[in-house]
GROMACS .gro file of C-alpha atoms in nm:
model
  161
    1MET     CA    1   0.004   2.005  -0.776
    2ASN     CA    2   0.343   2.138  -0.876
    3ARG     CA    3   0.661   2.106  -0.672
    4PHE     CA    4   0.635   2.457  -0.533
    5ARG     CA    5   0.283   2.394  -0.396
    6ALA     CA    6   0.395   2.061  -0.245
    7PHE     CA    7   0.691   2.233  -0.080
    8ALA     CA    8   0.468   2.519   0.038
    9LEU     CA    9   0.230   2.267   0.193
   10ALA     CA   10   0.516   2.097   0.373
   11VAL     CA   11   0.645   2.431   0.503
   12ALA     CA   12   0.296   2.532   0.612
   13LEU     CA   13   0.247   2.206   0.800
   14SER     CA   14   0.578   2.251   0.976
   15ALA     CA   15   0.523   2.622   1.051
   16THR     CA   16   0.184   2.560   1.209
   17GLY     CA   17   0.329   2.308   1.449
   18ILE     CA   18   0.210   1.998   1.270
   19GLY     CA   19   0.486   1.745   1.251
   20MET     CA   20   0.652   1.483   1.461
   21ALA     CA   21   0.907   1.468   1.736
   22GLN     CA   22   1.194   1.248   1.632
   23ALA     CA   23   1.118   1.005   1.917
   24VAL     CA   24   0.773   0.927   1.772
   25GLU     CA   25   0.731   0.670   1.494
   26PHE     CA   26   0.673   0.837   1.157
   27SER     CA   27   0.364   0.765   0.949
   28THR     CA   28   0.306   0.902   0.600
   29LEU     CA   29   0.040   1.159   0.516
   30GLU     CA   30  -0.165   0.905   0.325
   31GLU     CA   31  -0.166   0.677   0.633
   32ARG     CA   32  -0.274   0.954   0.868
   33MET     CA   33  -0.529   1.148   0.662
   34SER     CA   34  -0.874   1.039   0.560
   35GLY     CA   35  -0.919   0.997   0.186
   36ALA     CA   36  -1.139   1.308   0.180
   37ASP     CA   37  -0.884   1.522   0.368
   38PHE     CA   38  -0.602   1.391   0.150
   39LYS     CA   39  -0.796   1.485  -0.164
   40GLN     CA   40  -0.913   1.822  -0.025
   41ALA     CA   41  -0.550   1.915   0.042
   42GLY     CA   42  -0.471   1.831  -0.320
   43LEU     CA   43  -0.225   1.560  -0.225
   44ASP     CA   44  -0.394   1.307  -0.453
   45ARG     CA   45  -0.261   1.506  -0.751
   46LEU     CA   46   0.102   1.454  -0.652
   47SER     CA   47   0.304   1.196  -0.839
   48PRO     CA   48   0.429   0.904  -0.628
   49GLU     CA   49   0.776   1.060  -0.637
   50GLN     CA   50   0.645   1.399  -0.519
   51LEU     CA   51   0.446   1.239  -0.238
   52LYS     CA   52   0.751   1.040  -0.128
   53SER     CA   53   0.958   1.357  -0.132
   54LEU     CA   54   0.700   1.541   0.081
   55ASN     CA   55   0.680   1.252   0.331
   56ASP     CA   56   1.061   1.236   0.347
   57TRP     CA   57   1.076   1.611   0.411
   58LEU     CA   58   0.820   1.583   0.692
   59ARG     CA   59   1.007   1.287   0.841
   60ILE     CA   60   1.331   1.489   0.851
   61HIS     CA   61   1.188   1.832   0.943
   62GLY     CA   62   0.922   1.737   1.196
   63LEU     CA   63   0.868   1.919   1.523
   64ALA     CA   64   1.152   1.967   1.764
   65PRO     CA   65   1.113   1.764   2.085
   66GLY     CA   66   0.890   1.947   2.332
   67ALA     CA   67   0.714   2.163   2.074
   68PRO     CA   68   0.333   2.174   2.092
   69VAL     CA   69   0.155   1.916   1.878
   70ALA     CA   70  -0.148   2.130   1.795
   71VAL     CA   71  -0.373   2.398   1.937
   72GLY     CA   72  -0.748   2.425   1.963
   73GLY     CA   73  -1.026   2.280   2.171
   74THR     CA   74  -1.322   2.054   2.117
   75ARG     CA   75  -1.563   1.975   1.839
   76ASN     CA   76  -1.902   1.827   1.931
   77GLY     CA   77  -1.777   1.780   2.285
   78VAL     CA   78  -1.484   1.560   2.178
   79VAL     CA   79  -1.125   1.677   2.223
   80GLU     CA   80  -0.966   1.683   1.879
   81TYR     CA   81  -0.677   1.925   1.919
   82TYR     CA   82  -0.421   1.895   2.194
   83PRO     CA   83  -0.226   2.179   2.355
   84ASP     CA   84   0.072   1.963   2.443
   85ASP     CA   85   0.219   1.616   2.417
   86LYS     CA   86   0.095   1.516   2.765
   87ALA     CA   87  -0.266   1.507   2.642
   88ARG     CA   88  -0.167   1.273   2.358
   89GLN     CA   89  -0.006   0.982   2.537
   90PRO     CA   90  -0.046   0.626   2.408
   91ILE     CA   91  -0.335   0.430   2.557
   92GLU     CA   92  -0.326   0.060   2.644
   93ALA     CA   93  -0.652  -0.120   2.720
   94HIS     CA   94  -0.874  -0.407   2.606
   95ILE     CA   95  -1.180  -0.393   2.384
   96ASP     CA   96  -1.480  -0.482   2.599
   97GLY     CA   97  -1.619  -0.797   2.436
   98PRO     CA   98  -1.577  -0.986   2.110
   99VAL     CA   99  -1.435  -0.827   1.794
  100ASP     CA  100  -1.511  -0.979   1.455
  101GLY     CA  101  -1.377  -0.678   1.264
  102TRP     CA  102  -1.492  -0.335   1.149
  103LEU     CA  103  -1.716  -0.195   0.876
  104GLY     CA  104  -1.651   0.178   0.826
  105LYS     CA  105  -1.789   0.351   1.137
  106THR     CA  106  -1.748   0.071   1.392
  107THR     CA  107  -1.723   0.180   1.756
  108PHE     CA  108  -1.499   0.012   2.012
  109LYS     CA  109  -1.577   0.031   2.383
  110LEU     CA  110  -1.266  -0.016   2.595
  111ASP     CA  111  -1.243  -0.162   2.943
  112ASN     CA  112  -1.123   0.179   3.070
  113GLY     CA  113  -1.459   0.339   2.973
  114GLN     CA  114  -1.335   0.514   2.659
  115VAL     CA  115  -1.519   0.471   2.330
  116TRP     CA  116  -1.334   0.501   1.999
  117GLN     CA  117  -1.473   0.497   1.645
  118GLN     CA  118  -1.317   0.386   1.319
  119ALA     CA  119  -1.198   0.700   1.139
  120GLU     CA  120  -1.103   0.554   0.804
  121SER     CA  121  -1.285   0.366   0.535
  122GLY     CA  122  -1.238  -0.003   0.495
  123MET     CA  123  -1.358  -0.320   0.651
  124ARG     CA  124  -1.233  -0.639   0.802
  125THR     CA  125  -1.462  -0.919   0.914
  126ASP     CA  126  -1.235  -1.216   0.981
  127LEU     CA  127  -1.096  -1.154   1.329
  128GLY     CA  128  -1.304  -1.350   1.581
  129LEU     CA  129  -1.113  -1.209   1.881
  130ASN     CA  130  -1.241  -1.194   2.238
  131SER     CA  131  -1.153  -0.877   2.435
  132PRO     CA  132  -0.822  -0.820   2.254
  133ALA     CA  133  -0.562  -0.586   2.397
  134VAL     CA  134  -0.520  -0.263   2.201
  135ARG     CA  135  -0.260   0.013   2.190
  136ILE     CA  136  -0.380   0.350   2.064
  137LYS     CA  137  -0.098   0.582   1.960
  138PRO     CA  138  -0.111   0.951   1.873
  139MET     CA  139  -0.003   1.009   1.516
  140LEU     CA  140   0.057   1.296   1.274
  141LEU     CA  141  -0.205   1.569   1.221
  142GLY     CA  142  -0.397   1.488   1.541
  143SER     CA  143  -0.498   1.138   1.436
  144TRP     CA  144  -0.477   0.815   1.637
  145LEU     CA  145  -0.383   0.464   1.531
  146MET     CA  146  -0.521   0.160   1.715
  147TYR     CA  147  -0.312  -0.158   1.706
  148VAL     CA  148  -0.515  -0.472   1.780
  149ASP     CA  149  -0.331  -0.764   1.940
  150GLY     CA  150  -0.400  -1.103   1.795
  151CYS     CA  151  -0.430  -0.995   1.433
  152GLY     CA  152  -0.121  -0.784   1.363
  153CYS     CA  153  -0.351  -0.515   1.226
  154SER     CA  154  -0.425  -0.151   1.295
  155LEU     CA  155  -0.673   0.116   1.196
  156ARG     CA  156  -0.715   0.489   1.235
  157VAL     CA  157  -0.963   0.581   1.510
  158LYS     CA  158  -1.105   0.887   1.683
  159ARG     CA  159  -1.220   0.914   2.042
  160ILE     CA  160  -1.592   0.976   2.081
  161LYS     CA  161  -1.620   0.928   2.458
   0.00000   0.00000   0.00000
């Protein structure tokens, strides 16, 4: 992907309301997107310098405070697009039961009744935690990041219930 296409992608993301308020912690595109989405957008063809430049541009030119995060509705009965920031507030809860790790599509039932599923590839099997506290934060491009207390680790998740 040449520089013009990378810049056009950044402008398109910003113009469609996809970005970040300055008060929200920034995460790079490669952290927020699945490998398939990252590749489909052609971002895998950027050099490391081009990708850094695009992430820096998004960090600086994210959404203005109060702007809508995304628009849309539901897919398969699960809310995936949010009309405003109020629907995308951080969640604090505990995983209901023991957690040894995750293996690609692992689901996590929380003590508040919500169920979240791993939304990125990868695995971890060395945790051995019992009902750990979690913080689930809204991130760029409609994704969510779950921080697990007791391991200093996090993973991208999606809400399924």
